[in-house]
Amino acid sequence: MSATLASARPAVQSGAELAATARHIREQTLWLSVDQPHHLGGQLSCVEMLVAVLYGHAPRFPDTRFVLSKGHACITLYAILADQGRIDRADLTTMMKFGGRLLGHPCRTTTPAIDVSTGSLGQGLSVAVGMADAARRQGLDTRVYVVLGDGEMQSGQVWEALMFLGQHGLDNLRILIDSNGGQADGAVDGIVSLEPLANRLESFGLDVTECDGHDLDALMAALDRGRPGRTPVTVARTVKGKGVSFMEGDHSWHSGSLSAGQLRLALADTGCVGKP
Amino acid sequence: MRGQTVKPFGRVLLNLLPQDERIVVVDGDLSRSSGTSAVRDRWPERFLNAGIAEQNAMGLAAGMALMGMRPIVHTFAAFASMRACEQIRTSIAYQNLNVTICVTKGGLSAARSGPTHHAIEDLAIMRAIPGMTVVAPRDFGELEALLRGLIRAPGPAYVRIPPESEAGGAGDAAVTPGRGVPLRQGTDVLIIVTGTMSDVALSAAETLAARGIQAGVLHLHTLKPLDRLLIEERAARARLVVTVEEHSIIGGLGSAVAELLAENSAAPLLRVGIDDQFCYGAGTHREMLDHYCVSSAELVRRIEGRLSVGCA
């Protein structure tokens, strides 16, 4: 890439601009989720994280890659790519429909603005690590960002990759974990808990910080951290269905679609006026 | 360190890496076994040991390929094709990445290590993955020629490294992925082989010739894409087509040829390979092959038996 990113490089945002963008992307994500059975809870939990990376941090650097390892949060990513002009807005109308180019999980074959195809949980981190390693090996000034879900950290492959990072300390990689505490069958802690997650990550030799995953300033500060030879990991504590009162705390919104009536209620929560 | 000689696969890589600076070698704690340690010793910056973590190794290779490198990943066939199967399929093949998965210990060549280390299913598994090229060369000369082609071609490939006993073979420039290699002429019977089984077939063909049966031998180093035209042309003239492979009878060379001939030819087919079973016996590779796959004498017996019950 990133021919795509380079040709439509968004301006670097900060502060109030980022907050406004996050609100807009949350509203777009809700709008795109009407009658669209997908993973709404986890789309909304990672809005600030994706906005911080793709509007706040990555645009500062000449060459970046972004891996959405929790590929089921693709609607949020599509909303961002459309907003940044990196995919055609018209493609949103055929999202996940036959003949459309935006699949139910990010696919770089049909959507060139996607850097890495994902969807099978647990695989994205290894690919991101391979990209960061290859950049260093080739002397490239490339920054790689990866967003993981907490549920997918139950996969052994994730810990293989983390162990590798402990050994090789790639500092051109930023890992964000969307710790929303939920997975398909319920609370992560009630299925196979990851806690104490930060301690576990630290014990692997990673440079770990925890923050409120909906606090853009905190996320930006976490992304700015960096120590030579250590990979920064941010455990972003988030809320599934964030920003919509009737979704927060209701696990049934892990998946499912939004009716037009529910959209109106949700948009009232976000403070949206008129069509987003 | 005790005096180390470079293993045959290591020699192939030492020849190959200067051809393309994008090649990087990834191994999963089997570099001394495979010979990729020769790359680590010569060009440490072009070698990566991922440890005993094959799923991560395949993901790393995918990421490297996405950054323009041409990774060659090595592990044992059983671990590449089964433990890391989904990573090969989804992180590598789905993105059509130029990753060359080179495996040792294909078939029964892990012999006395037992069924945990045998891989009699790998070709079937890899053949089913969209866009995957699947090759099983007969010697290291052929391996080197194939790798030169595969490194240049887009998309992934699965490559069975021959046993080290097959260290010979000149790197024939005429060897091209996808093209079958006729090893012996003869129109009564067409014996199609892959990987390690050409010597067994050639020996059987000699015996058959002494008994008045002319058997041709066609070696397919590439199982996928299959050299359909060559197989159809040779099969059309034969009274019997025989496939011989160091692989389960399910899903490998025999299945690929059967799928082709069932749709395009009336030639009777005899598939020879490893029955649908785990191979519990211990011993040398040759002993295992003779018992669980086929020996030259047994191949002759099975072909004559089949001809005697009537092939048009």
Coordinates of C-alpha atoms in Angstrom, one line a residue:
Chain A
M1 CA 0.0 0.0 0.0
S2 CA -0.4 2.0 0.4
A3 CA -1.3 3.4 -2.9
T4 CA -4.8 3.6 -1.6
L5 CA -3.9 5.3 1.6
A6 CA -1.3 7.5 0.0
S7 CA -3.7 8.8 -2.7
A8 CA -6.4 9.6 -0.2
R9 CA -4.4 10.3 2.9
P10 CA -6.7 11.8 5.5
A11 CA -5.6 14.9 7.4
V12 CA -4.3 14.3 10.9
Q13 CA -7.0 14.9 13.5
S14 CA -6.8 15.5 17.2
G15 CA -8.9 16.6 20.1
A16 CA -12.3 17.8 19.3
E17 CA -12.0 16.8 15.7
L18 CA -11.4 13.2 16.7
A19 CA -14.4 13.3 19.0
A20 CA -16.6 14.6 16.3
T21 CA -15.4 12.0 13.9
A22 CA -16.0 9.2 16.4
R23 CA -19.5 10.4 16.9
H24 CA -20.1 10.5 13.1
I25 CA -18.6 7.0 12.6
R26 CA -20.8 5.6 15.4
E27 CA -23.8 7.1 13.7
Q28 CA -22.8 5.7 10.3
T29 CA -22.2 2.3 11.8
L30 CA -25.7 2.3 13.3
W31 CA -27.2 3.6 10.0
L32 CA -25.4 0.8 8.1
S33 CA -26.6 -1.8 10.6
V34 CA -30.3 -1.4 9.9
D35 CA -31.7 -4.7 8.7
Q36 CA -28.1 -6.0 8.6
P37 CA -27.7 -9.0 10.8
H38 CA -24.1 -8.6 12.1
H39 CA -22.1 -8.0 15.2
L40 CA -23.3 -4.6 16.3
G41 CA -22.1 -4.8 19.9
G42 CA -18.5 -5.3 18.9
Q43 CA -18.7 -2.7 16.1
L44 CA -19.6 0.0 18.6
S45 CA -17.1 -1.0 21.2
C46 CA -14.1 -0.3 18.8
V47 CA -15.2 2.9 17.2
E48 CA -12.9 5.2 19.2
M49 CA -10.0 2.7 18.8
L50 CA -10.3 2.7 15.0
V51 CA -10.8 6.4 14.8
A52 CA -7.8 7.1 17.0
V53 CA -5.6 4.9 14.7
L54 CA -7.0 5.8 11.3
Y55 CA -7.6 9.5 11.8
G56 CA -5.3 10.4 14.7
H57 CA -2.2 8.3 14.5
A58 CA -1.6 6.5 11.2
P59 CA -2.0 9.7 9.0
R60 CA 1.2 11.1 10.7
F61 CA 3.3 8.4 9.1
P62 CA 4.3 7.9 5.5
D63 CA 3.6 4.2 5.3
T64 CA 1.2 2.3 7.5
R65 CA -0.8 -1.0 7.5
F66 CA -4.0 -1.7 9.5
V67 CA -5.2 -5.1 10.5
L68 CA -8.6 -5.6 11.9
S69 CA -8.1 -9.0 13.5
K70 CA -11.6 -8.9 14.9
G71 CA -12.9 -8.8 11.3
H72 CA -16.5 -9.0 12.4
A73 CA -16.3 -5.3 13.3
C74 CA -16.0 -4.5 9.6
I75 CA -19.0 -2.2 9.4
T76 CA -17.2 0.3 11.5
L77 CA -14.2 0.0 9.3
Y78 CA -16.3 0.3 6.1
A79 CA -17.9 3.5 7.5
I80 CA -14.4 4.9 8.1
L81 CA -13.0 3.9 4.7
A82 CA -16.1 5.5 3.0
D83 CA -15.7 8.7 5.1
Q84 CA -12.0 8.9 4.1
G85 CA -12.8 8.3 0.4
R86 CA -10.9 5.1 0.3
I87 CA -13.9 3.1 -0.8
D88 CA -16.8 4.2 -3.0
R89 CA -19.7 5.4 -0.9
A90 CA -22.0 3.5 -3.4
D91 CA -20.4 0.3 -2.2
L92 CA -22.0 0.8 1.1
T93 CA -25.5 0.3 -0.4
T94 CA -24.5 -3.2 -1.6
M95 CA -22.6 -4.1 1.6
M96 CA -23.0 -7.8 2.2
K97 CA -25.4 -8.1 -0.7
F98 CA -24.9 -10.5 -3.6
G99 CA -22.6 -8.8 -6.1
G100 CA -21.4 -6.3 -3.6
R101 CA -17.7 -5.7 -2.8
L102 CA -17.9 -5.3 0.9
L103 CA -18.1 -8.8 2.4
G104 CA -19.2 -9.8 5.9
H105 CA -15.5 -9.8 6.9
P106 CA -12.8 -7.6 5.4
C107 CA -11.5 -9.0 2.2
R108 CA -8.6 -7.3 0.4
T109 CA -9.3 -9.1 -2.9
T110 CA -12.7 -7.5 -3.3
T111 CA -11.9 -4.3 -1.3
P112 CA -8.4 -3.1 -2.2
A113 CA -8.5 -0.5 0.6
I114 CA -8.3 -3.4 3.1
D115 CA -4.7 -4.2 3.9
V116 CA -5.3 -7.8 5.2
S117 CA -8.2 -10.1 4.8
T118 CA -9.5 -11.3 8.2
G119 CA -12.4 -13.0 9.7
S120 CA -11.1 -16.2 11.2
L121 CA -10.4 -15.1 14.7
G122 CA -6.9 -15.5 16.2
Q123 CA -5.0 -15.1 12.9
G124 CA -4.6 -11.4 12.4
L125 CA -1.9 -10.8 15.0
S126 CA 0.5 -13.2 13.4
V127 CA 0.0 -11.6 10.0
A128 CA 0.6 -8.1 11.5
V129 CA 3.7 -9.4 13.2
G130 CA 5.0 -10.8 9.9
M131 CA 4.4 -7.4 8.3
A132 CA 6.3 -5.6 11.0
D133 CA 9.1 -8.1 10.9
A134 CA 9.3 -7.8 7.1
A135 CA 9.4 -4.0 7.3
R136 CA 12.3 -4.1 9.7
R137 CA 14.1 -6.8 7.7
Q138 CA 13.8 -4.7 4.5
G139 CA 14.7 -1.4 6.2
L140 CA 11.2 0.1 5.6
D141 CA 9.7 2.8 7.7
T142 CA 6.3 1.1 8.0
R143 CA 4.0 1.2 11.0
V144 CA 1.6 -1.7 11.6
Y145 CA -1.5 -1.4 13.7
V146 CA -3.6 -4.4 14.7
V147 CA -6.9 -4.4 16.6
L148 CA -7.9 -7.6 18.4
G149 CA -11.0 -8.7 20.1
D150 CA -10.7 -10.0 23.6
G151 CA -12.6 -13.2 22.9
E152 CA -10.2 -14.1 20.1
M153 CA -7.4 -14.1 22.6
Q154 CA -8.6 -17.5 23.7
S155 CA -6.9 -18.8 20.6
G156 CA -3.5 -20.3 21.1
Q157 CA -2.1 -18.7 17.9
V158 CA -2.5 -15.3 19.5
W159 CA -0.2 -16.3 22.3
E160 CA 2.3 -17.9 19.9
A161 CA 2.5 -14.5 18.2
L162 CA 2.8 -12.6 21.5
M163 CA 5.6 -15.0 22.6
F164 CA 7.4 -14.3 19.3
L165 CA 7.1 -10.5 20.0
G166 CA 8.5 -11.0 23.5
Q167 CA 11.6 -12.5 21.8
H168 CA 11.9 -10.1 18.8
G169 CA 10.5 -6.9 20.3
L170 CA 9.1 -5.2 17.2
D171 CA 8.6 -1.6 18.0
N172 CA 7.0 -0.7 14.7
L173 CA 3.9 -2.5 15.7
R174 CA 1.0 -1.2 17.8
I175 CA -1.5 -3.7 19.3
L176 CA -4.9 -2.6 20.6
I177 CA -7.1 -5.1 22.4
D178 CA -10.8 -4.3 22.4
S179 CA -11.6 -5.6 25.8
N180 CA -15.4 -5.4 25.8
G181 CA -15.7 -8.4 27.9
G182 CA -18.2 -10.2 25.7
Q183 CA -18.1 -13.0 23.1
A184 CA -20.8 -14.9 21.2
D185 CA -22.0 -17.1 24.0
G186 CA -21.8 -14.5 26.8
A187 CA -19.3 -12.9 29.1
V188 CA -15.6 -13.7 28.4
D189 CA -15.1 -14.2 32.1
G190 CA -17.9 -16.7 32.3
I191 CA -16.5 -18.8 29.4
V192 CA -12.7 -18.8 29.5
S193 CA -11.3 -15.7 31.3
L194 CA -8.3 -13.9 30.0
E195 CA -7.6 -12.1 33.3
P196 CA -5.4 -10.8 34.6
L197 CA -4.8 -9.8 31.0
A198 CA -2.4 -6.9 31.5
N199 CA -0.2 -9.0 33.8
R200 CA -0.2 -11.9 31.4
L201 CA 0.9 -9.6 28.5
E202 CA 3.6 -8.0 30.7
S203 CA 4.9 -11.4 31.6
F204 CA 5.4 -12.0 27.8
G205 CA 7.8 -9.1 27.7
L206 CA 5.4 -6.6 26.1
D207 CA 5.0 -2.9 27.0
V208 CA 1.4 -2.9 28.3
T209 CA -0.9 -0.1 29.2
E210 CA -4.6 -0.1 30.1
C211 CA -7.0 2.6 29.3
D212 CA -10.6 3.6 28.8
G213 CA -11.1 2.5 25.2
H214 CA -13.7 5.2 24.6
D215 CA -11.4 8.0 25.7
L216 CA -9.7 9.3 22.6
D217 CA -7.1 11.3 24.5
A218 CA -6.1 8.2 26.4
L219 CA -6.0 6.1 23.3
M220 CA -3.8 8.6 21.5
A221 CA -1.5 8.7 24.5
A222 CA -1.3 4.9 24.5
L223 CA -0.5 4.9 20.7
D224 CA 2.2 7.4 21.2
R225 CA 4.0 5.3 23.7
G226 CA 7.1 3.5 22.5
R227 CA 10.3 2.0 23.8
P228 CA 13.0 0.7 21.6
G229 CA 12.8 -3.0 21.2
R230 CA 9.4 -3.4 23.0
T231 CA 6.0 -3.8 21.4
P232 CA 3.4 -1.5 22.9
V233 CA 0.1 -3.2 23.7
T234 CA -3.0 -1.3 24.8
V235 CA -5.7 -3.1 26.7
A236 CA -8.6 -0.9 25.9
R237 CA -11.5 -1.4 28.3
T238 CA -14.7 -0.9 26.4
V239 CA -18.4 -1.4 26.5
K240 CA -20.3 -3.5 24.0
G241 CA -22.9 -1.5 22.2
K242 CA -21.2 1.7 23.5
G243 CA -23.3 4.9 23.1
V244 CA -26.7 3.2 22.7
S245 CA -28.5 3.0 26.0
F246 CA -30.6 -0.1 25.2
M247 CA -27.5 -2.0 23.9
E248 CA -25.0 -1.3 26.7
G249 CA -25.1 -4.2 29.1
D250 CA -27.4 -6.3 27.0
H251 CA -25.5 -9.3 25.6
S252 CA -28.1 -10.1 23.0
W253 CA -26.6 -7.2 21.0
H254 CA -23.4 -9.2 20.3
S255 CA -25.1 -9.9 17.0
G256 CA -28.4 -9.1 15.4
S257 CA -29.7 -6.3 13.2
L258 CA -31.3 -3.0 14.0
S259 CA -34.9 -2.0 13.0
A260 CA -35.7 1.4 11.6
G261 CA -37.4 2.2 14.9
Q262 CA -34.4 1.1 17.0
L263 CA -32.2 3.2 14.8
R264 CA -34.2 6.3 15.7
L265 CA -33.9 5.5 19.4
A266 CA -30.1 4.8 19.0
L267 CA -29.5 8.0 17.1
A268 CA -31.3 9.9 19.8
D269 CA -28.8 8.5 22.3
T270 CA -25.9 9.6 20.2
G271 CA -27.3 13.1 19.9
C272 CA -27.7 12.8 16.2
V273 CA -30.0 15.2 14.5
G274 CA -31.4 14.2 11.1
K275 CA -29.8 11.7 8.8
P276 CA -26.3 10.9 9.8
Chain B
M1 CA 30.0 -27.8 16.9
R2 CA 30.8 -31.0 15.2
G3 CA 31.6 -30.8 11.5
Q4 CA 28.4 -30.1 9.6
T5 CA 27.8 -30.8 6.0
V6 CA 25.1 -28.9 4.2
K7 CA 22.0 -31.0 3.7
P8 CA 20.5 -31.3 0.2
F9 CA 17.6 -28.9 0.9
G10 CA 20.1 -26.5 2.4
R11 CA 22.1 -26.7 -0.8
V12 CA 19.1 -26.0 -2.9
L13 CA 18.3 -22.9 -0.8
L14 CA 21.9 -21.7 -1.0
N15 CA 21.6 -21.9 -4.8
L16 CA 18.2 -20.3 -4.8
L17 CA 18.5 -17.3 -2.5
P18 CA 21.0 -15.3 -4.5
Q19 CA 18.5 -15.4 -7.4
D20 CA 15.9 -13.2 -5.6
E21 CA 16.6 -10.9 -2.7
R22 CA 13.0 -11.1 -1.6
I23 CA 13.3 -14.7 -0.5
V24 CA 13.3 -15.3 3.3
V25 CA 13.3 -18.7 5.0
V26 CA 11.1 -19.4 8.0
D27 CA 11.5 -22.7 9.9
G28 CA 9.7 -24.1 12.9
D29 CA 12.5 -25.5 15.0
L30 CA 13.5 -28.0 12.3
S31 CA 16.3 -26.2 10.6
R32 CA 18.9 -28.7 11.6
S33 CA 16.6 -31.6 10.5
S34 CA 15.7 -30.0 7.1
G35 CA 19.0 -28.2 6.3
T36 CA 17.6 -24.7 6.3
S37 CA 20.2 -24.0 9.0
A38 CA 22.6 -23.5 6.0
V39 CA 20.6 -20.3 5.2
R40 CA 20.8 -19.2 8.9
D41 CA 24.6 -19.7 8.8
R42 CA 25.1 -17.9 5.5
W43 CA 22.6 -15.1 5.6
P44 CA 21.1 -14.9 9.2
E45 CA 19.2 -11.8 8.2
R46 CA 17.2 -13.9 5.7
F47 CA 16.3 -16.6 8.2
L48 CA 13.7 -16.7 10.9
N49 CA 13.1 -19.4 13.4
A50 CA 9.5 -19.3 14.5
G51 CA 9.9 -22.1 17.1
I52 CA 7.4 -24.9 17.5
A53 CA 4.5 -22.7 16.6
E54 CA 3.4 -23.6 13.1
Q55 CA 0.2 -21.6 13.0
N56 CA 2.1 -18.4 13.9
A57 CA 4.8 -19.3 11.4
M58 CA 2.2 -19.4 8.6
G59 CA 0.7 -16.1 9.7
L60 CA 4.2 -14.5 9.8
A61 CA 4.9 -15.8 6.3
A62 CA 1.6 -14.3 5.1
G63 CA 2.5 -10.9 6.6
M64 CA 6.0 -11.0 5.1
A65 CA 4.5 -11.8 1.7
L66 CA 2.1 -8.9 2.0
M67 CA 5.2 -6.7 2.5
G68 CA 6.6 -7.9 -0.8
M69 CA 8.9 -10.7 0.4
R70 CA 8.8 -14.3 -0.9
P71 CA 8.8 -16.5 2.2
I72 CA 9.8 -20.2 2.0
V73 CA 8.4 -21.9 5.1
H74 CA 9.6 -25.3 6.3
T75 CA 8.1 -27.7 8.8
F76 CA 7.2 -31.4 8.7
A77 CA 4.4 -32.3 6.3
A78 CA 2.0 -33.4 9.1
F79 CA 2.4 -30.2 11.0
A80 CA 2.1 -27.9 8.0
S81 CA -0.9 -29.6 6.4
M82 CA -2.8 -30.4 9.5
R83 CA -1.9 -28.3 12.5
A84 CA -1.5 -25.1 10.4
C85 CA -4.0 -26.0 7.7
E86 CA -6.4 -23.2 8.4
Q87 CA -3.7 -20.6 8.5
I88 CA -2.4 -21.8 5.2
R89 CA -5.9 -21.7 3.8
T90 CA -7.1 -18.4 5.2
S91 CA -4.0 -16.3 5.9
I92 CA -2.1 -17.4 2.9
A93 CA -4.2 -19.0 0.1
Y94 CA -7.3 -16.8 0.6
Q95 CA -5.1 -13.7 0.0
N96 CA -3.3 -15.5 -2.9
L97 CA 0.1 -14.8 -1.3
N98 CA 3.4 -15.9 -2.7
V99 CA 4.4 -18.2 0.1
T100 CA 6.1 -21.5 -0.7
I101 CA 5.4 -24.1 2.0
C102 CA 8.2 -26.7 1.8
V103 CA 7.7 -29.8 3.9
T104 CA 9.9 -32.8 4.8
K105 CA 8.7 -36.1 6.1
G106 CA 5.9 -36.4 3.6
G107 CA 4.2 -39.7 3.3
L108 CA 5.9 -42.4 5.4
S109 CA 9.4 -41.0 5.2
A110 CA 9.3 -40.3 9.0
A111 CA 9.0 -44.1 9.1
R112 CA 9.9 -45.2 12.6
S113 CA 8.8 -42.0 14.2
G114 CA 5.3 -43.4 13.8
P115 CA 1.9 -42.1 12.6
T116 CA 2.1 -38.8 14.5
H117 CA 4.9 -37.9 12.1
H118 CA 3.6 -39.6 9.0
A119 CA 1.7 -37.5 6.5
I120 CA -0.4 -39.6 4.2
E121 CA -3.2 -37.0 4.0
D122 CA -1.2 -33.9 3.1
L123 CA -1.6 -33.9 -0.6
A124 CA -5.4 -34.4 -0.4
I125 CA -5.7 -31.6 2.1
M126 CA -3.6 -29.1 0.1
R127 CA -5.2 -30.1 -3.2
A128 CA -8.6 -29.0 -1.9
I129 CA -7.4 -25.5 -1.1
P130 CA -8.4 -23.0 -3.9
G131 CA -5.4 -21.6 -5.8
M132 CA -2.8 -23.9 -4.1
T133 CA -0.2 -25.4 -6.3
V134 CA 0.9 -28.9 -5.0
V135 CA 4.1 -30.5 -6.1
A136 CA 6.1 -33.6 -5.1
P137 CA 9.4 -33.7 -7.0
R138 CA 11.3 -37.0 -7.3
D139 CA 14.8 -35.6 -6.5
F140 CA 16.6 -32.5 -5.4
G141 CA 17.5 -31.5 -8.9
E142 CA 13.9 -31.4 -9.8
L143 CA 13.0 -29.7 -6.6
E144 CA 15.4 -26.8 -7.4
A145 CA 14.1 -26.4 -10.9
L146 CA 10.5 -26.3 -9.6
L147 CA 11.3 -23.9 -6.8
R148 CA 12.8 -21.5 -9.3
G149 CA 9.5 -21.5 -11.1
L150 CA 7.3 -21.4 -8.0
I151 CA 9.1 -18.4 -6.5
R152 CA 8.4 -16.4 -9.6
A153 CA 4.7 -17.4 -9.9
P154 CA 2.0 -15.6 -7.9
G155 CA 0.1 -17.5 -5.3
P156 CA 1.0 -20.2 -2.8
A157 CA 2.5 -23.6 -3.3
Y158 CA 2.9 -26.8 -1.2
V159 CA 6.1 -28.7 -1.9
R160 CA 7.1 -32.1 -0.6
I161 CA 10.9 -32.2 -0.2
P162 CA 12.2 -35.6 -1.4
P163 CA 13.9 -37.9 1.1
E164 CA 17.7 -37.2 1.4
S165 CA 18.4 -40.5 -0.3
E166 CA 17.3 -38.8 -3.5
A167 CA 20.0 -36.1 -3.3
G168 CA 21.0 -36.5 -7.0
G169 CA 19.3 -35.2 -10.1
A170 CA 20.4 -32.4 -12.2
G171 CA 18.4 -29.2 -12.1
D172 CA 16.8 -29.7 -15.5
A173 CA 15.7 -26.3 -16.9
A174 CA 13.0 -28.2 -18.8
V175 CA 11.2 -29.0 -15.5
T176 CA 8.3 -26.7 -15.2
P177 CA 5.5 -26.6 -12.6
G178 CA 2.4 -28.2 -14.1
R179 CA 4.2 -30.3 -16.8
G180 CA 4.3 -34.1 -16.5
V181 CA 7.6 -35.9 -17.2
P182 CA 7.5 -39.1 -19.3
L183 CA 10.2 -41.4 -17.8
R184 CA 9.6 -44.5 -19.9
Q185 CA 7.7 -45.2 -23.1
G186 CA 5.3 -48.1 -23.4
T187 CA 1.6 -48.3 -24.5
D188 CA 0.1 -51.4 -22.9
V189 CA 0.0 -49.9 -19.4
L190 CA 0.4 -46.3 -18.3
I191 CA 1.9 -46.0 -14.8
I192 CA 1.5 -42.5 -13.3
V193 CA 3.6 -41.7 -10.3
T194 CA 4.5 -38.8 -8.1
G195 CA 7.2 -37.9 -5.6
T196 CA 9.2 -40.9 -4.4
M197 CA 7.5 -43.7 -6.4
S198 CA 9.2 -43.4 -9.8
D199 CA 11.9 -45.9 -9.0
V200 CA 9.3 -48.5 -7.9
A201 CA 7.4 -47.9 -11.1
L202 CA 10.4 -48.0 -13.4
S203 CA 11.6 -51.3 -11.8
A204 CA 8.1 -52.8 -12.2
A205 CA 8.0 -51.7 -15.8
E206 CA 11.3 -53.5 -16.5
T207 CA 9.9 -56.7 -15.1
L208 CA 6.7 -56.3 -17.0
A209 CA 8.7 -55.7 -20.2
A210 CA 10.5 -59.0 -19.7
R211 CA 7.1 -60.6 -19.6
G212 CA 5.9 -58.9 -22.8
I213 CA 3.9 -56.1 -21.3
Q214 CA 5.1 -52.6 -22.3
A215 CA 4.5 -50.1 -19.5
G216 CA 5.1 -46.4 -19.9
V217 CA 5.9 -44.4 -16.8
L218 CA 4.7 -40.8 -16.4
H219 CA 6.0 -38.8 -13.5
L220 CA 3.8 -36.0 -12.2
H221 CA 5.8 -33.7 -9.9
T222 CA 2.8 -31.4 -10.0
L223 CA -0.5 -32.8 -8.7
K224 CA -2.2 -29.5 -9.0
P225 CA -2.7 -28.1 -11.5
L226 CA -2.8 -31.5 -13.2
D227 CA -1.3 -31.9 -16.6
R228 CA -4.6 -33.0 -18.0
L229 CA -3.7 -33.0 -21.7
L230 CA -0.7 -35.2 -21.3
I231 CA -2.5 -37.7 -19.0
E232 CA -5.5 -37.9 -21.4
E233 CA -3.2 -38.3 -24.4
R234 CA -1.2 -41.2 -22.8
A235 CA -4.2 -42.8 -21.2
A236 CA -6.0 -43.0 -24.5
R237 CA -3.5 -45.5 -25.8
A238 CA -3.2 -47.6 -22.7
R239 CA -5.2 -50.8 -21.8
L240 CA -4.8 -49.9 -18.1
V241 CA -3.9 -46.8 -16.2
V242 CA -2.2 -47.2 -12.9
T243 CA -1.4 -44.6 -10.3
V244 CA 1.3 -45.1 -7.6
E245 CA 1.8 -42.7 -4.8
E246 CA 3.2 -42.5 -1.3
H247 CA -0.1 -41.2 0.1
S248 CA -3.5 -42.3 1.3
I249 CA -5.6 -43.8 -1.5
I250 CA -8.0 -41.0 -0.6
G251 CA -7.6 -37.6 -2.2
G252 CA -4.1 -37.7 -3.7
L253 CA -2.7 -38.6 -7.2
G254 CA -5.0 -41.5 -7.7
S255 CA -8.1 -39.4 -6.9
A256 CA -6.9 -36.6 -9.1
V257 CA -6.4 -38.9 -12.1
A258 CA -9.6 -40.8 -11.4
E259 CA -11.5 -37.5 -11.3
L260 CA -10.0 -36.6 -14.7
L261 CA -10.4 -40.0 -16.4
A262 CA -14.0 -40.6 -15.0
E263 CA -15.1 -37.6 -17.0
N264 CA -12.9 -37.9 -20.1
S265 CA -11.7 -41.5 -20.7
A266 CA -12.8 -45.0 -20.7
A267 CA -9.4 -46.4 -19.6
P268 CA -9.6 -48.8 -16.7
L269 CA -7.8 -47.4 -13.6
L270 CA -5.9 -49.1 -10.8
R271 CA -5.0 -46.9 -7.9
V272 CA -2.1 -47.9 -5.8
G273 CA -1.2 -46.1 -2.5
I274 CA -1.6 -46.4 1.2
D275 CA -4.9 -47.9 2.4
D276 CA -7.2 -45.9 4.6
Q277 CA -5.3 -46.6 7.8
F278 CA -2.7 -45.4 10.2
C279 CA 0.6 -47.2 9.6
Y280 CA 1.6 -48.5 13.0
G281 CA 4.7 -50.5 12.0
A282 CA 8.2 -49.2 12.7
G283 CA 11.2 -49.6 10.5
T284 CA 13.0 -48.0 7.6
H285 CA 11.3 -45.9 5.1
R286 CA 11.7 -48.6 2.5
E287 CA 10.3 -51.3 4.8
M288 CA 7.3 -49.1 5.5
L289 CA 6.7 -48.4 1.8
D290 CA 7.0 -52.0 0.8
H291 CA 4.5 -53.0 3.5
Y292 CA 2.0 -50.2 3.6
C293 CA 2.3 -48.8 0.1
V294 CA 3.8 -51.0 -2.6
S295 CA 7.0 -52.7 -3.6
S296 CA 8.1 -53.2 -7.2
A297 CA 7.3 -56.9 -7.1
E298 CA 3.9 -56.2 -5.6
L299 CA 3.2 -53.6 -8.2
V300 CA 4.0 -56.1 -11.0
R301 CA 1.7 -58.6 -9.3
R302 CA -1.2 -56.2 -9.0
I303 CA -0.9 -54.9 -12.6
E304 CA -0.7 -58.5 -14.0
G305 CA -3.7 -59.5 -11.9
R306 CA -5.7 -56.6 -13.2
L307 CA -4.8 -57.2 -16.8
S308 CA -5.6 -60.9 -16.4
V309 CA -9.2 -60.2 -15.4
G310 CA -9.6 -58.3 -18.6
C311 CA -8.8 -54.9 -19.7
A312 CA -10.0 -54.2 -23.2

